[in-house]
Amino acid sequence: MGVVTAVKVFLGFAVVYTIASFWSVVIVLPILLKGFMSSPIRFFQRRRREIKPACLNDPSLGTHTYVRLQGLRMHCVVNGKEGKPLMLFVHGFPEGWYSWRHQLREFGQDYRCVAIDMRGYGETDKPPNVSDYTMDKLTGDIKQLIPALGYESCVLVSHDWGGVIAWAFAEKYPDMVDKLITMNAPHRKAFADIMNHNKKQLFMSWYIFFFQLPWFPEFLISHNDYDILQKSFRGADGKVIGSMTPEDLEAYTYCFSQPNTLTSAINYYRASMRTSIWQQAQPREGKREGSGKITVPVLTIWGDADKALHKDLPELARKYNTDYTLKYIHGCSHWTQQERPDVVNEMMKEFLKRKKLE
């Protein structure tokens, strides 16, 4: 590493940690102080959950299986007959395979539906290092998984972090994606565009910077028996969003209370930021860019009441795709496929019937 590059990397990390510290004081400390003052005993409580909620073993959702990838054992839930076209579901944060329960039931008649726990989540292995969660590793898992399931390509369905991975995968391996469906997931280039020019998104993304700190983010989410995790799936009225139930909420809490899961999930953000700082520090001729526009047919479904992602993001992604369909769900939050599953499923069916643009 040259001196100039080293200085740029150092300054990049200095800026990130300064912003992270700022948000820790402005947002995080008041949350923790309020929790401590209201219930000091519960504040440090983290109940270890030994018994899996029954909904995670619901046979109507599919069969649980494991696929051995290079250096990783991946947990999958499979619904649908062998020989049907593959529909692969990739979840976001803080979720897991279970976030696709409505789609597993709906599309199992016509597709071989496979919902995965991504690396670090649920019953999939949890590599220990931040470097184990780079985009190359995440897209590499999908690249290995498709042939391991006996297929050459798939309909790739994704949400949030899963969508970020799916965008990158479709750009890198277009022959392995028949159609791409994303839900409230920013295309990485569109996200970079808006972060550079829109202060509102910068403020909405405060947690990304906060997650760069060691230990503290894990403590914030897990304190008071994972209260913040549970509140993320509730509306302003305190009720769980959409069709979700208290048992669904407990299912996520169970998964994230298991050893190392929370750190592994947050490491996605840490690896992404470190990669970005490194790439920005490289000389122009050393910077890596994607191959260009995504050429596979893309459907983006967007809940326009998302509090973490700016409403302009899905439209900004249009210029990075050659065959792009955008559908909004008015009043829907970030948790698209769980809050409005019937609407989402109908939009998916309509898109899947359409032929590719020539």
Coordinates of C-alpha atoms in Angstrom, one line a residue:
M1 CA 0.0 0.0 0.0
G2 CA 1.4 3.4 -1.0
V3 CA 1.7 6.3 1.3
V4 CA -1.0 8.3 -0.4
T5 CA -3.4 5.3 -0.3
A6 CA -2.6 4.7 3.4
V7 CA -3.3 8.3 4.2
K8 CA -6.6 8.2 2.4
V9 CA -7.6 5.0 4.1
F10 CA -6.7 6.5 7.5
L11 CA -8.7 9.6 6.8
G12 CA -11.7 7.6 5.6
F13 CA -11.8 5.6 8.8
A14 CA -11.4 8.8 10.8
V15 CA -14.4 10.4 9.2
V16 CA -16.5 7.2 9.6
Y17 CA -15.7 6.8 13.3
T18 CA -16.3 10.5 13.9
I19 CA -19.7 10.3 12.4
A20 CA -20.4 7.0 14.3
S21 CA -19.4 8.6 17.6
F22 CA -21.6 11.6 16.8
W23 CA -24.7 9.4 16.3
S24 CA -23.9 7.4 19.4
V25 CA -24.2 10.6 21.4
V26 CA -27.1 12.1 19.6
I27 CA -29.4 9.1 19.1
V28 CA -28.1 6.0 20.8
L29 CA -27.2 7.3 24.3
P30 CA -30.6 8.9 24.9
I31 CA -32.3 5.5 23.9
L32 CA -30.1 3.6 26.4
L33 CA -30.5 6.2 29.2
K34 CA -34.3 6.1 28.7
G35 CA -34.3 2.3 28.9
F36 CA -32.1 2.2 31.9
M37 CA -34.1 4.9 33.8
S38 CA -37.4 3.2 33.1
S39 CA -36.4 -0.3 34.1
P40 CA -32.8 -0.8 35.4
I41 CA -33.3 -4.5 36.0
R42 CA -34.7 -5.3 32.5
F43 CA -32.0 -3.0 30.9
F44 CA -29.3 -5.7 31.0
Q45 CA -31.7 -8.6 30.4
R46 CA -31.1 -10.9 27.5
R47 CA -33.2 -14.1 27.7
R48 CA -31.4 -17.1 26.1
R49 CA -34.1 -18.8 24.0
E50 CA -33.6 -22.6 23.9
I51 CA -36.8 -23.6 22.3
K52 CA -37.5 -22.7 18.7
P53 CA -40.9 -21.1 18.1
A54 CA -43.3 -23.5 16.4
C55 CA -43.8 -21.3 13.4
L56 CA -40.2 -21.9 12.3
N57 CA -41.0 -25.6 11.9
D58 CA -44.3 -25.1 10.1
P59 CA -44.4 -28.0 7.6
S60 CA -46.6 -25.9 5.2
L61 CA -43.6 -23.7 4.5
G62 CA -41.4 -26.4 3.2
T63 CA -38.6 -28.9 4.2
H64 CA -35.5 -27.8 6.0
T65 CA -32.2 -28.9 4.5
Y66 CA -28.5 -27.9 4.4
V67 CA -26.3 -27.4 1.4
R68 CA -22.5 -27.6 1.7
L69 CA -20.7 -24.7 -0.1
Q70 CA -17.0 -24.0 -0.1
G71 CA -16.2 -23.4 3.6
L72 CA -19.8 -22.9 4.5
R73 CA -22.9 -25.0 5.4
M74 CA -26.0 -23.1 4.3
H75 CA -29.5 -23.7 5.7
C76 CA -32.4 -23.7 3.2
V77 CA -36.1 -24.2 3.4
V78 CA -37.5 -25.8 0.2
N79 CA -41.1 -25.8 -1.0
G80 CA -42.1 -27.2 -4.4
K81 CA -41.4 -30.2 -6.6
E82 CA -38.1 -31.0 -8.1
G83 CA -37.9 -30.1 -11.8
K84 CA -39.9 -26.9 -11.4
P85 CA -38.0 -23.7 -12.2
L86 CA -35.9 -22.4 -9.3
M87 CA -37.1 -19.4 -7.3
L88 CA -34.4 -18.4 -4.9
F89 CA -35.2 -16.0 -2.0
V90 CA -32.6 -13.8 -0.3
H91 CA -33.5 -12.0 2.9
G92 CA -32.5 -8.7 4.5
F93 CA -31.5 -7.4 7.9
P94 CA -32.6 -8.2 10.6
E95 CA -34.5 -11.2 9.1
G96 CA -33.9 -14.7 7.8
W97 CA -35.5 -17.3 5.6
Y98 CA -38.8 -17.0 7.5
S99 CA -39.4 -13.5 6.0
W100 CA -40.4 -15.3 2.8
R101 CA -43.1 -17.5 4.4
H102 CA -46.0 -16.0 2.4
Q103 CA -44.1 -16.4 -0.9
L104 CA -43.0 -20.0 -0.1
R105 CA -46.7 -20.9 0.2
E106 CA -47.8 -18.9 -2.7
F107 CA -45.3 -20.0 -5.4
G108 CA -44.6 -23.5 -4.3
Q109 CA -47.0 -24.9 -6.9
D110 CA -45.2 -23.5 -9.9
Y111 CA -41.6 -23.2 -8.7
R112 CA -39.0 -25.0 -6.7
C113 CA -38.9 -22.3 -4.0
V114 CA -35.8 -22.1 -1.8
A115 CA -35.5 -19.6 1.0
I116 CA -32.0 -19.4 2.5
D117 CA -30.5 -18.2 5.7
M118 CA -27.6 -16.1 4.4
R119 CA -24.1 -16.6 5.9
G120 CA -24.1 -15.5 9.5
Y121 CA -27.9 -15.9 9.9
G122 CA -30.1 -18.5 11.4
E123 CA -28.9 -22.0 11.0
T124 CA -26.3 -21.2 8.4
D125 CA -22.6 -21.1 9.5
K126 CA -21.3 -17.9 11.0
P127 CA -17.7 -17.1 9.9
P128 CA -16.0 -15.0 12.6
N129 CA -14.3 -12.2 10.7
V130 CA -15.6 -9.0 9.1
S131 CA -13.7 -10.0 6.0
D132 CA -15.9 -13.0 5.7
Y133 CA -18.9 -10.8 4.7
T134 CA -17.6 -8.9 1.7
M135 CA -19.8 -8.6 -1.4
D136 CA -17.5 -11.1 -3.2
K137 CA -18.1 -13.7 -0.5
L138 CA -21.9 -13.0 -0.5
T139 CA -22.4 -13.2 -4.2
G140 CA -20.1 -16.2 -4.3
D141 CA -22.4 -18.1 -2.0
I142 CA -25.3 -17.6 -4.5
K143 CA -23.0 -18.6 -7.4
Q144 CA -22.2 -21.9 -5.6
L145 CA -25.7 -22.5 -4.3
I146 CA -27.6 -22.5 -7.7
P147 CA -25.7 -25.4 -9.2
A148 CA -25.6 -27.2 -5.8
L149 CA -29.4 -27.2 -6.0
G150 CA -29.2 -28.8 -9.4
Y151 CA -29.9 -25.7 -11.5
E152 CA -28.1 -23.4 -13.9
S153 CA -30.2 -20.2 -13.2
C154 CA -33.1 -18.9 -11.1
V155 CA -35.7 -16.3 -10.5
L156 CA -33.9 -14.3 -7.8
V157 CA -36.2 -12.7 -5.3
S158 CA -34.7 -10.3 -2.7
H159 CA -35.3 -7.7 0.0
D160 CA -33.1 -5.2 1.8
W161 CA -29.5 -6.5 2.2
G162 CA -30.5 -9.5 0.1
G163 CA -31.5 -7.1 -2.7
V164 CA -28.1 -5.3 -2.5
I165 CA -26.5 -8.7 -3.0
A166 CA -29.0 -9.7 -5.7
W167 CA -28.3 -6.5 -7.7
A168 CA -24.6 -7.2 -7.6
F169 CA -25.1 -10.9 -8.5
A170 CA -27.3 -10.1 -11.5
E171 CA -24.7 -7.6 -12.8
K172 CA -21.8 -10.1 -12.3
Y173 CA -23.6 -13.3 -13.4
P174 CA -26.5 -12.4 -15.7
D175 CA -26.6 -15.9 -17.2
M176 CA -27.6 -17.3 -13.8
V177 CA -30.6 -15.0 -13.3
D178 CA -33.7 -15.5 -15.4
K179 CA -35.5 -12.6 -13.7
L180 CA -34.7 -10.4 -10.7
I181 CA -37.2 -9.1 -8.1
T182 CA -36.0 -6.6 -5.5
M183 CA -38.0 -5.1 -2.6
N184 CA -36.9 -2.0 -0.8
A185 CA -33.3 -2.6 -1.7
P186 CA -31.1 0.1 -3.1
H187 CA -28.9 -0.5 -6.2
R188 CA -25.4 0.2 -4.9
K189 CA -24.7 2.8 -7.5
A190 CA -28.0 4.6 -7.0
F191 CA -27.3 4.5 -3.3
A192 CA -23.9 6.1 -3.8
D193 CA -25.5 8.8 -6.0
I194 CA -28.0 9.8 -3.4
M195 CA -25.6 9.6 -0.5
N196 CA -23.4 12.1 -2.4
H197 CA -26.2 14.5 -3.2
N198 CA -29.0 14.1 -0.7
K199 CA -28.5 15.1 3.0
K200 CA -31.8 13.5 4.0
Q201 CA -30.5 10.0 3.0
L202 CA -27.3 10.7 4.8
F203 CA -29.3 11.3 8.0
M204 CA -31.6 8.3 7.3
S205 CA -28.5 6.1 7.1
W206 CA -27.1 7.1 10.5
Y207 CA -27.2 3.4 11.7
I208 CA -24.8 2.3 8.9
F209 CA -22.2 4.6 10.4
F210 CA -23.1 3.6 14.0
F211 CA -22.7 -0.1 13.1
Q212 CA -19.0 0.5 12.3
L213 CA -18.3 0.7 16.0
P214 CA -17.2 -2.5 17.8
W215 CA -19.5 -4.1 20.4
F216 CA -21.7 -1.1 21.0
P217 CA -24.2 -1.8 18.2
E218 CA -24.7 -5.4 19.5
F219 CA -25.4 -4.1 23.0
L220 CA -27.9 -1.5 21.7
I221 CA -29.9 -4.1 19.8
S222 CA -29.8 -6.8 22.5
H223 CA -30.4 -4.7 25.6
N224 CA -33.7 -5.0 27.3
D225 CA -34.2 -8.4 25.8
Y226 CA -33.9 -7.3 22.2
D227 CA -36.4 -4.5 22.6
I228 CA -35.1 -2.4 19.6
L229 CA -35.1 -5.4 17.3
Q230 CA -38.8 -6.1 18.1
K231 CA -39.7 -2.4 17.8
S232 CA -38.3 -2.3 14.3
F233 CA -41.2 -4.5 13.2
R234 CA -43.8 -2.3 14.9
G235 CA -45.6 0.8 13.7
A236 CA -45.9 4.1 15.5
D237 CA -49.0 2.7 17.4
G238 CA -46.9 -0.1 18.8
K239 CA -48.6 -2.9 16.9
V240 CA -46.7 -5.3 14.7
I241 CA -46.9 -4.3 11.0
G242 CA -49.2 -5.8 8.4
S243 CA -49.8 -9.5 8.6
M244 CA -47.1 -10.1 11.2
T245 CA -48.0 -11.7 14.5
P246 CA -46.4 -11.7 17.9
E247 CA -45.2 -15.3 17.2
D248 CA -43.4 -14.0 14.0
L249 CA -41.7 -11.3 16.1
E250 CA -40.6 -14.0 18.6
A251 CA -39.2 -16.0 15.7
Y252 CA -36.8 -13.2 14.8
T253 CA -35.9 -12.6 18.4
Y254 CA -35.1 -16.3 18.8
C255 CA -32.8 -16.3 15.8
F256 CA -30.9 -13.2 16.8
S257 CA -30.5 -14.3 20.4
Q258 CA -28.5 -17.3 19.3
P259 CA -24.7 -17.0 19.7
N260 CA -22.8 -14.8 17.2
T261 CA -25.8 -14.1 15.0
L262 CA -26.1 -10.4 15.8
T263 CA -22.4 -9.7 15.2
S264 CA -22.4 -11.7 12.0
A265 CA -25.4 -9.7 10.6
I266 CA -23.8 -6.3 11.6
N267 CA -20.6 -7.4 9.9
Y268 CA -22.3 -7.1 6.6
Y269 CA -22.3 -3.3 7.2
R270 CA -18.8 -3.3 8.5
A271 CA -17.4 -5.2 5.6
S272 CA -19.3 -3.0 3.1
M273 CA -18.0 0.3 4.7
R274 CA -14.4 -1.0 4.8
T275 CA -14.5 -2.1 1.2
S276 CA -15.9 1.3 0.2
I277 CA -13.2 3.2 2.1
W278 CA -10.5 0.9 0.5
Q279 CA -11.9 1.4 -3.0
Q280 CA -12.2 5.2 -2.7
A281 CA -8.6 5.3 -1.6
Q282 CA -7.3 3.5 -4.6
P283 CA -5.7 5.4 -7.5
R284 CA -8.2 5.9 -10.3
E285 CA -6.7 3.2 -12.5
G286 CA -6.9 0.7 -9.6
K287 CA -10.6 1.2 -8.8
R288 CA -12.9 -1.7 -9.7
E289 CA -16.2 -0.9 -11.4
G290 CA -19.0 -3.3 -12.3
S291 CA -19.5 -4.4 -15.9
G292 CA -22.3 -1.8 -16.5
K293 CA -26.1 -2.1 -16.7
I294 CA -28.0 -5.1 -15.5
T295 CA -29.5 -6.8 -18.6
V296 CA -31.9 -9.3 -17.0
P297 CA -35.5 -8.2 -16.5
V298 CA -35.9 -6.5 -13.1
L299 CA -39.0 -5.8 -11.0
T300 CA -38.5 -3.4 -8.1
I301 CA -41.4 -3.4 -5.5
W302 CA -41.1 -0.4 -3.2
G303 CA -43.0 0.4 0.0
D304 CA -43.1 4.2 -0.1
A305 CA -43.3 4.6 3.7
D306 CA -39.8 3.3 4.2
K307 CA -38.0 5.2 7.0
A308 CA -34.5 4.0 6.2
L309 CA -34.4 4.5 2.4
H310 CA -35.2 7.6 0.4
K311 CA -38.2 7.5 -1.9
D312 CA -36.1 8.5 -4.9
L313 CA -33.8 5.5 -4.7
P314 CA -35.9 3.1 -6.8
E315 CA -36.3 5.6 -9.7
L316 CA -32.6 6.4 -9.6
A317 CA -31.9 2.7 -10.2
R318 CA -33.6 2.8 -13.6
K319 CA -30.5 4.1 -15.4
Y320 CA -28.5 1.1 -14.3
N321 CA -30.9 -1.4 -15.9
T322 CA -32.0 -2.2 -19.4
D323 CA -35.3 -3.8 -18.6
Y324 CA -36.7 -2.2 -15.5
T325 CA -40.2 -2.3 -13.9
L326 CA -41.0 -0.3 -10.8
K327 CA -44.1 -0.8 -8.7
Y328 CA -44.9 1.3 -5.5
I329 CA -47.0 0.1 -2.6
H330 CA -48.5 3.2 -1.0
G331 CA -48.3 3.4 2.7
C332 CA -46.2 0.3 3.0
S333 CA -43.1 0.3 5.3
H334 CA -39.7 -1.2 4.7
W335 CA -40.9 -4.7 5.4
T336 CA -42.6 -5.1 2.1
Q337 CA -43.3 -8.8 1.5
Q338 CA -44.3 -9.3 5.2
E339 CA -46.6 -6.2 5.5
R340 CA -48.4 -6.5 2.2
P341 CA -47.9 -10.1 1.1
D342 CA -51.0 -10.4 -1.1
V343 CA -50.1 -7.2 -3.0
V344 CA -46.5 -8.3 -3.4
N345 CA -47.5 -11.8 -4.6
E346 CA -49.8 -10.4 -7.3
M347 CA -47.1 -7.9 -8.5
M348 CA -44.7 -10.8 -8.7
K349 CA -47.1 -13.0 -10.7
E350 CA -47.8 -10.3 -13.2
F351 CA -44.1 -9.7 -13.7
L352 CA -43.2 -13.4 -14.0
K353 CA -45.8 -13.8 -16.8
R354 CA -44.2 -11.0 -18.9
K355 CA -41.7 -11.8 -21.6
K356 CA -38.3 -10.3 -21.7
L357 CA -37.9 -7.1 -23.7
E358 CA -36.0 -7.4 -26.9

